[in-house]
Short mmCIF file of N, CA and C in Angstrom, two decimals:
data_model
loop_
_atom_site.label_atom_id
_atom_site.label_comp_id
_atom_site.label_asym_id
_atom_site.label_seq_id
_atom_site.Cartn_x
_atom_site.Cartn_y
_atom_site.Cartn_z
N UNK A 725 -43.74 -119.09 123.67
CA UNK A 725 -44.84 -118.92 122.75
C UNK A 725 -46.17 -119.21 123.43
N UNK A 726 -46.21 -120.30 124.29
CA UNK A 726 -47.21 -120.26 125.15
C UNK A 726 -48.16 -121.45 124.57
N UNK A 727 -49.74 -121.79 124.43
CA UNK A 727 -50.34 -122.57 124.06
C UNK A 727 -50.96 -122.30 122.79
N UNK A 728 -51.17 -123.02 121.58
CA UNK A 728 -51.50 -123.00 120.60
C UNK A 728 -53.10 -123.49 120.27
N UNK A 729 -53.76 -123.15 119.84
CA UNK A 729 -55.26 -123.58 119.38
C UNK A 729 -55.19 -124.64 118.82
N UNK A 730 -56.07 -125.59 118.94
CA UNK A 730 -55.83 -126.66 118.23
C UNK A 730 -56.76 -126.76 116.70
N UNK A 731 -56.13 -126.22 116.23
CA UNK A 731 -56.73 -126.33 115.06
C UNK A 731 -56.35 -126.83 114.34
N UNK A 732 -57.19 -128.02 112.97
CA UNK A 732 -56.84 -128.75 112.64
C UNK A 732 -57.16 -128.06 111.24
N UNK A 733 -56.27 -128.54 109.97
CA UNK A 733 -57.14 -128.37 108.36
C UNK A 733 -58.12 -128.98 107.98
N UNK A 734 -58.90 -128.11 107.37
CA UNK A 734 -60.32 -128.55 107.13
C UNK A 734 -60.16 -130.14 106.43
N UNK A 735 -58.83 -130.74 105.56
CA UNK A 735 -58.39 -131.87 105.48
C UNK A 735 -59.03 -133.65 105.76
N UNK A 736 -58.66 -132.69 107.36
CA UNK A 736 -58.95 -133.52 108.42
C UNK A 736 -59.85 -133.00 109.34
N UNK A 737 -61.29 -133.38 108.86
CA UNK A 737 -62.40 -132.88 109.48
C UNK A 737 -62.79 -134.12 110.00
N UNK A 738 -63.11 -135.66 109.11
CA UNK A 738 -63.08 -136.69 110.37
C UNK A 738 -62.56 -137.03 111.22
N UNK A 739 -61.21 -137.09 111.01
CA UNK A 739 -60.15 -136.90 112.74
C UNK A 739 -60.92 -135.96 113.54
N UNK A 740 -60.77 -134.20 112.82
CA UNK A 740 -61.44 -133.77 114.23
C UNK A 740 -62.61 -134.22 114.93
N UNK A 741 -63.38 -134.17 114.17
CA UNK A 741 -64.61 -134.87 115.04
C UNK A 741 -64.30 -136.49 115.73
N UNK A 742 -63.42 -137.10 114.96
CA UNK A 742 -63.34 -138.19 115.70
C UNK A 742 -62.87 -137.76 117.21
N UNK A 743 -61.42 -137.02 117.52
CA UNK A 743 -60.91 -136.50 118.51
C UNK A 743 -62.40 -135.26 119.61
N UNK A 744 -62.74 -134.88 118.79
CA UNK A 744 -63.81 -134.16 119.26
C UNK A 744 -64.41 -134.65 120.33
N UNK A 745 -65.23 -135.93 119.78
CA UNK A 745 -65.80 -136.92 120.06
C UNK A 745 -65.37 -137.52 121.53
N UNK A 746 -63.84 -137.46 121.23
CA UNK A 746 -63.16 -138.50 122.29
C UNK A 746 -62.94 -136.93 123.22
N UNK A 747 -62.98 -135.99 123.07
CA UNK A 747 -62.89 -135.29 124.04
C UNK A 747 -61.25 -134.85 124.15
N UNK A 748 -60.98 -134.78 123.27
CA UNK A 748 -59.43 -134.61 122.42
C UNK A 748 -59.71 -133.16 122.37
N UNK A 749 -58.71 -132.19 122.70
CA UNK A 749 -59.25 -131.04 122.31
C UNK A 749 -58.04 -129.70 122.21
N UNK A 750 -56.45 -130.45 122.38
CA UNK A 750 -55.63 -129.58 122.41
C UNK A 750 -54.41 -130.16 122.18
N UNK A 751 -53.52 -129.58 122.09
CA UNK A 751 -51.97 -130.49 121.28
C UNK A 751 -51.69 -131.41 122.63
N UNK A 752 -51.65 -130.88 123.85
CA UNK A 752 -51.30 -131.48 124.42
C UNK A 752 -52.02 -132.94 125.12
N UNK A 753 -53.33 -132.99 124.94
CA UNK A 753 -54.30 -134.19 124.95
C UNK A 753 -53.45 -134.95 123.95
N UNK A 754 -53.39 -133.96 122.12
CA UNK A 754 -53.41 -134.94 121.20
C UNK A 754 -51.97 -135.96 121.99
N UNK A 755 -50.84 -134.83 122.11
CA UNK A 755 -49.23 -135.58 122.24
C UNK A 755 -49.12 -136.17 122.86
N UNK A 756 -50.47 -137.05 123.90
CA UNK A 756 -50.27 -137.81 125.29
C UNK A 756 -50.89 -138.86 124.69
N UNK A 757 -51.48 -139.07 123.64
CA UNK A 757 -51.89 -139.97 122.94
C UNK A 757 -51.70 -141.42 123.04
N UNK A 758 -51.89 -142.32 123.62
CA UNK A 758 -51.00 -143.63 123.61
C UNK A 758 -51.35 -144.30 122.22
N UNK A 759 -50.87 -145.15 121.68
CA UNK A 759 -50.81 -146.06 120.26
C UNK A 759 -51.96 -146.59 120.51
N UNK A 760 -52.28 -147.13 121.38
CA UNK A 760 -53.93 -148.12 121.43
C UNK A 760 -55.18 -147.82 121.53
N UNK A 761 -55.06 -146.64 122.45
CA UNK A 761 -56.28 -145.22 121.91
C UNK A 761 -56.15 -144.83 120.59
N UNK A 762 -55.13 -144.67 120.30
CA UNK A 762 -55.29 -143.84 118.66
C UNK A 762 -55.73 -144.99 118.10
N UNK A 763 -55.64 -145.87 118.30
CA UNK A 763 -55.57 -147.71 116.94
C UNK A 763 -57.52 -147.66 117.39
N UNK A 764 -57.99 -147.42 118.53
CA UNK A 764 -59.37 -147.51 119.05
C UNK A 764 -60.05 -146.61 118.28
N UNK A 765 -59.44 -145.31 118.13
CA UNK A 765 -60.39 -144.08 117.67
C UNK A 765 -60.04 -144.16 116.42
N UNK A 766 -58.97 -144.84 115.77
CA UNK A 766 -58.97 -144.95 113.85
C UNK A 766 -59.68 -145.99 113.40
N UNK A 767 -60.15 -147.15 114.31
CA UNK A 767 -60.70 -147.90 114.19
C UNK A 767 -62.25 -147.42 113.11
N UNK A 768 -63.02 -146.20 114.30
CA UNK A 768 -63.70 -146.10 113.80
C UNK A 768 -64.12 -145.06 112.42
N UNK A 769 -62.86 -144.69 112.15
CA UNK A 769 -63.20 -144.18 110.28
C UNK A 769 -61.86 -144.87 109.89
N UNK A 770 -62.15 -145.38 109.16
CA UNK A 770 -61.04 -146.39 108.48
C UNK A 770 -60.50 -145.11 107.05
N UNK A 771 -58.67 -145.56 107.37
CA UNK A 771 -57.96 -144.58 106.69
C UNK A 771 -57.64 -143.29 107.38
N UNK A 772 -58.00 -143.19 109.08
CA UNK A 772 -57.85 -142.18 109.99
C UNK A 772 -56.30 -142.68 110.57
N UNK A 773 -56.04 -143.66 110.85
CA UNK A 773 -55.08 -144.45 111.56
C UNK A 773 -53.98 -143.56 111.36
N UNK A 774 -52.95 -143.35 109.81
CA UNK A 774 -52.16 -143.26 109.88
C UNK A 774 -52.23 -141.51 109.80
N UNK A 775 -53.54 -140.71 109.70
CA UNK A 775 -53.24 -139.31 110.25
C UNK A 775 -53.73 -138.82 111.06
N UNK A 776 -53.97 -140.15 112.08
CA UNK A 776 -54.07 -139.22 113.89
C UNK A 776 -52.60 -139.13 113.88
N UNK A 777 -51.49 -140.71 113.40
CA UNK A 777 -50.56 -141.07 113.81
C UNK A 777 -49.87 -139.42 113.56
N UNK A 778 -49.65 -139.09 112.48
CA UNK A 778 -48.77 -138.01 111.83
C UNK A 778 -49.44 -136.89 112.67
N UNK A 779 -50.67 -136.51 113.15
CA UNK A 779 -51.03 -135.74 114.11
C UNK A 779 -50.69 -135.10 115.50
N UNK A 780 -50.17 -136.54 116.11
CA UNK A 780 -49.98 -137.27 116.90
C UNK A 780 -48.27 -136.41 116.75
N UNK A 781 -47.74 -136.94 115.95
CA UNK A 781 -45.95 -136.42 115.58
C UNK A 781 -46.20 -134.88 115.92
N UNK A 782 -47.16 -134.06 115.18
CA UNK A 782 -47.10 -133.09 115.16
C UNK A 782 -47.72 -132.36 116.33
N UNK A 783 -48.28 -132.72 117.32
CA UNK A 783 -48.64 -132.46 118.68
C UNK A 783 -47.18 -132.52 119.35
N UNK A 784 -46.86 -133.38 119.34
CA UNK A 784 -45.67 -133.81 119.96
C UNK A 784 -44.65 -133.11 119.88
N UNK A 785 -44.84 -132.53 118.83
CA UNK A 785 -43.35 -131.23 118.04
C UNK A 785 -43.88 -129.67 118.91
N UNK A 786 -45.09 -129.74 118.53
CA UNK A 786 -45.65 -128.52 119.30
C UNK A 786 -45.42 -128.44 121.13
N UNK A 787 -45.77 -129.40 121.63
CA UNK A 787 -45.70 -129.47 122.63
C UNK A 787 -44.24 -129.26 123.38
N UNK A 788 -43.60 -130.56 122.87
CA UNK A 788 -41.96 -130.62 123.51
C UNK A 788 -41.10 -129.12 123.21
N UNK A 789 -41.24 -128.71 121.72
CA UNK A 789 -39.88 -127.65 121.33
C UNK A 789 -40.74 -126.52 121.31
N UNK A 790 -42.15 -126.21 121.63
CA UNK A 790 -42.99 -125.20 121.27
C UNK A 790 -43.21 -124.09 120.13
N UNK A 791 -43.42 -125.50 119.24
CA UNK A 791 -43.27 -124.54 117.81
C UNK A 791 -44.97 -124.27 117.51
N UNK A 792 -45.35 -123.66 116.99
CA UNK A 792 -46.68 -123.35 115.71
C UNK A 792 -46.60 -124.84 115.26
N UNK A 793 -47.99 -124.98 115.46
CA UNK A 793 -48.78 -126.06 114.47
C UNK A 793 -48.18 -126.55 113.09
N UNK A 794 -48.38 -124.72 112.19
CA UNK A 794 -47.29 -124.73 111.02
C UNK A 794 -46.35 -125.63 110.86
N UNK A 795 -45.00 -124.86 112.20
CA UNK A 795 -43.81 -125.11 111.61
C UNK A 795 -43.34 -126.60 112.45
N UNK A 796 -44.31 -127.48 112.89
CA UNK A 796 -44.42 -128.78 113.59
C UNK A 796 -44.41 -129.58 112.17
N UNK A 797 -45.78 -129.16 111.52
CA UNK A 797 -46.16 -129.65 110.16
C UNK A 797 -45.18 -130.01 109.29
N UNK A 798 -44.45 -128.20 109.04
CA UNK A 798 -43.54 -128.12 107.99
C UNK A 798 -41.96 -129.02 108.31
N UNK A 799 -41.95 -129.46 109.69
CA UNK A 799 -40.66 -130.55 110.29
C UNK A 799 -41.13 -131.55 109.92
N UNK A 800 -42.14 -132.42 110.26
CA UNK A 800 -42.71 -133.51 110.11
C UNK A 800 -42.18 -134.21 108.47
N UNK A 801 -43.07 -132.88 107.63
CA UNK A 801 -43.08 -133.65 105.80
C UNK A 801 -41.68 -133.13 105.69
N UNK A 802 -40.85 -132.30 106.36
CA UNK A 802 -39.07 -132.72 106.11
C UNK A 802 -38.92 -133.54 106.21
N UNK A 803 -39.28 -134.76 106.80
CA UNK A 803 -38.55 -136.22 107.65
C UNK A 803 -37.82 -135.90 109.04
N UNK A 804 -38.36 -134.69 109.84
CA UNK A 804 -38.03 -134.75 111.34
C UNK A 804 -39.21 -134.72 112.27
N UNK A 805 -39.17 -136.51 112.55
CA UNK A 805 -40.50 -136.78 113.12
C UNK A 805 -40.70 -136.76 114.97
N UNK A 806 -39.29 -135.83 115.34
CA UNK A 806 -39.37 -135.98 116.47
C UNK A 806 -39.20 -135.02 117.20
N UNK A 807 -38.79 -134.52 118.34
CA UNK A 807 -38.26 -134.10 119.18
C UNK A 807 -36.48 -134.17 119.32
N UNK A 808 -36.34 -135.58 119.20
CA UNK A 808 -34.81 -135.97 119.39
C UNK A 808 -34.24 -135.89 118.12
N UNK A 809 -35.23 -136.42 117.16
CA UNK A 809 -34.30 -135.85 116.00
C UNK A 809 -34.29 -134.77 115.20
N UNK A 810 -34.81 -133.59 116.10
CA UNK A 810 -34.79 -132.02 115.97
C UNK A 810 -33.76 -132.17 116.45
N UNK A 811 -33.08 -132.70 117.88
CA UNK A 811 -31.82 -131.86 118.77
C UNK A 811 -30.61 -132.37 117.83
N UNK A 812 -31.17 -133.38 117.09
CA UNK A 812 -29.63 -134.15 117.06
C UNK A 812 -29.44 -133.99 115.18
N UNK A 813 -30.68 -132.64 114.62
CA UNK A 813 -30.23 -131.93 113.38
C UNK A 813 -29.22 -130.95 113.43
N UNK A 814 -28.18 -131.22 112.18
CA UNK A 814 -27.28 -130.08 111.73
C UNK A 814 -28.60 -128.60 111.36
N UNK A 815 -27.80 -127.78 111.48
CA UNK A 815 -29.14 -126.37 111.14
C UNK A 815 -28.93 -126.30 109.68
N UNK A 816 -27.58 -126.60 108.88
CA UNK A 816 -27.28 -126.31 107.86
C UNK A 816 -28.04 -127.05 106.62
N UNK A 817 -27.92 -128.51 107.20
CA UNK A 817 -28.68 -129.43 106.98
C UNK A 817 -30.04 -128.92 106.48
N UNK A 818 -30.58 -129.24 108.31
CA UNK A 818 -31.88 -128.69 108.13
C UNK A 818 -32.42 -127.82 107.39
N UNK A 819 -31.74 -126.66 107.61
CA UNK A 819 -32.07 -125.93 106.24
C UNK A 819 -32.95 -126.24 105.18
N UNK A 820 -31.01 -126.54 104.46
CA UNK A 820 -32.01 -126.91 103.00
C UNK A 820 -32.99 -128.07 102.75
N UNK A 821 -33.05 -129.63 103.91
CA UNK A 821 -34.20 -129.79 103.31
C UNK A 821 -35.64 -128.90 103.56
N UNK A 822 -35.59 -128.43 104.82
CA UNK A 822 -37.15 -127.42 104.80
C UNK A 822 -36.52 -126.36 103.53
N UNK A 823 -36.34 -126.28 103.57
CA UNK A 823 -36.16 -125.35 102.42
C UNK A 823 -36.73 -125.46 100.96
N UNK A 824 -35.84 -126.32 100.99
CA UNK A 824 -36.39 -127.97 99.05
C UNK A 824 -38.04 -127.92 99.47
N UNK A 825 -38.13 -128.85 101.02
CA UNK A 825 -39.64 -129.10 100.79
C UNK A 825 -40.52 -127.91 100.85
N UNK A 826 -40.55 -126.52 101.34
CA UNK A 826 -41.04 -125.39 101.20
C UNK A 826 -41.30 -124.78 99.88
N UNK A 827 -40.22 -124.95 98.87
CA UNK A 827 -40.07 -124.30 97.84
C UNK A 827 -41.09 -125.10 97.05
N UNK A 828 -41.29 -126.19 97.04
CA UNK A 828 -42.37 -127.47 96.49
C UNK A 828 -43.65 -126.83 96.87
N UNK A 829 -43.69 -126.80 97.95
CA UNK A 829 -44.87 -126.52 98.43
C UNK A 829 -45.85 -125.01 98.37
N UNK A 830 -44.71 -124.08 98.26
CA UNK A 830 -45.15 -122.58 98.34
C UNK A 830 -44.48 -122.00 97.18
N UNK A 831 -43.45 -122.55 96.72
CA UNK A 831 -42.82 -122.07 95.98
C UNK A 831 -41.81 -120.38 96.41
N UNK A 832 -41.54 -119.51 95.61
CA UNK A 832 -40.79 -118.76 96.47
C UNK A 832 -41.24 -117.11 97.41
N UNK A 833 -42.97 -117.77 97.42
CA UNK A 833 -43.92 -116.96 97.98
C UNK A 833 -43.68 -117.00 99.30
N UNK A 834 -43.36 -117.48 100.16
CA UNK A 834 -42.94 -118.21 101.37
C UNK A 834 -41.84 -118.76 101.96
N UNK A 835 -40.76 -117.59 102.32
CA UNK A 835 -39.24 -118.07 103.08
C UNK A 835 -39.14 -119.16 103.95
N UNK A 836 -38.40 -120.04 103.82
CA UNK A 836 -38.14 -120.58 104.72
C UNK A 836 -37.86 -120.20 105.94
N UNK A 837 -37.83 -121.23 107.10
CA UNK A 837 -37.32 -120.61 108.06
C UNK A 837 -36.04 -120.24 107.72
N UNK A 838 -35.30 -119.29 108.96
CA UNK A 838 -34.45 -118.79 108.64
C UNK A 838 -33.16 -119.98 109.55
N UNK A 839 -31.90 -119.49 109.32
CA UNK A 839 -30.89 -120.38 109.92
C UNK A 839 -31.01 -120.10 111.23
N UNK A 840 -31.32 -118.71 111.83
CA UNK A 840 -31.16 -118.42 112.91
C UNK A 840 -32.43 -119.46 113.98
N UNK A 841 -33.45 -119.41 113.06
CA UNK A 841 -35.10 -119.75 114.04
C UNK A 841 -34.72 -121.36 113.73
N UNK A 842 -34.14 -121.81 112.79
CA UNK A 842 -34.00 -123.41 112.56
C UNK A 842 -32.86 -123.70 114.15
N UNK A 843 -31.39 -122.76 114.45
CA UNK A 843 -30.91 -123.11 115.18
C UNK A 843 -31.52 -122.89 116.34
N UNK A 844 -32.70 -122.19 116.71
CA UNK A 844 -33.13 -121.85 118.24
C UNK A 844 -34.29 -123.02 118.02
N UNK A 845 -35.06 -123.54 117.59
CA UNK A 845 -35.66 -124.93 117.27
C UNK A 845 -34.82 -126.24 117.63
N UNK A 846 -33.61 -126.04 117.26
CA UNK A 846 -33.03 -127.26 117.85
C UNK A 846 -32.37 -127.07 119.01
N UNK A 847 -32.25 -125.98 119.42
CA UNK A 847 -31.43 -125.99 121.09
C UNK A 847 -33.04 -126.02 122.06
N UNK A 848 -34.11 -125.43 121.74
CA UNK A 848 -35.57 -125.87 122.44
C UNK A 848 -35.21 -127.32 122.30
N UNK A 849 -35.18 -127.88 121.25
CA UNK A 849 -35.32 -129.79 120.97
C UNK A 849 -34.34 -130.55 122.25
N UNK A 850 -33.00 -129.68 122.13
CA UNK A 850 -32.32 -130.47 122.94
C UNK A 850 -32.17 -130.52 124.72
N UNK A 851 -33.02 -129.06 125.15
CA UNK A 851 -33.48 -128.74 125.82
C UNK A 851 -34.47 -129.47 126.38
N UNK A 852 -35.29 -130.23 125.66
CA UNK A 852 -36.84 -130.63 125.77
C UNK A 852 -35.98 -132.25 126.49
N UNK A 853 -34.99 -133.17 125.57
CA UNK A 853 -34.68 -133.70 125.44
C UNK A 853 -33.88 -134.36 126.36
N UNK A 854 -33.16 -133.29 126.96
CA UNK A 854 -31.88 -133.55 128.04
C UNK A 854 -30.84 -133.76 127.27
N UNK A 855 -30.91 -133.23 126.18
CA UNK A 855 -29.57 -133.60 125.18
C UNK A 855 -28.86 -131.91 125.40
N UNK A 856 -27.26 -132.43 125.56
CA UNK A 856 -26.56 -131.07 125.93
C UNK A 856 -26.61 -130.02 124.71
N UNK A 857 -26.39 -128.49 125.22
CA UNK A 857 -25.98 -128.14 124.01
C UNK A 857 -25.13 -127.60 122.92
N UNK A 858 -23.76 -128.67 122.86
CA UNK A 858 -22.86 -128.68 122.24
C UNK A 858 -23.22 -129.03 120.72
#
């Protein structure tokens, strides 16, 4: 897929500029992130902390398994906050919760991923990972 823009939701317009600021400017800056830089730069807008952190997850998803911003996002508010625990998801599983949480969210305007793109997501994960792929 190659490199992704870093674009953020208008949401989170003080993060960006906070990251801006810091000269933050792409998933892969964000995913190199250490905890004490981010705790430095949430410092200064209070209530930033815990969505560089989730930012931060979602750089990290982009980067390692090379997904879309999107579908980093749409793993994350599943409860798969990682890399490793992409490789080490059932697809079937996975599924239906992106699925549940999609249908919430978009309702049935918007397919889920499919079984096929959920299972090539987790062999990238385990790939990324060094986890085999059995």
């Amino acid at each position: 897929m190659g490199p992704h823009p870093f674009l953020l939701p208008g949401s989170f317009r003080k993060e960006r500029e906070l990251l801006e600021r810091s000269g933050i400017d792409s998933w892969d800056a964000m995913a190199t992130l250490d905890g004490e830089r981010l705790r430095r730069l949430a410092s200064a807008s209070p209530g930033s902390e815990s969505r560089l952190v989730r930012l931060r997850g979602q750089a990290r998803l982009v980067v390692a398994v090379d997904l879309a911003p999107a579908e980093a996002a749409l793993l994350l508010h599943a409860g798969v906050g990682d890399a490793s625990a992409l490789a080490e998801a059932n697809p079937e599983d996975l599924r239906r919760q992106v699925g549940r949480l999609q249908r919430r969210l978009t309702g049935a305007a918007v397919p889920p991923p499919s079984l096929g793109t959920l299972r090539t997501w987790i062999l990238r994960a385990r790939a990324s990972t060094g986890r085999s792929w059995n």
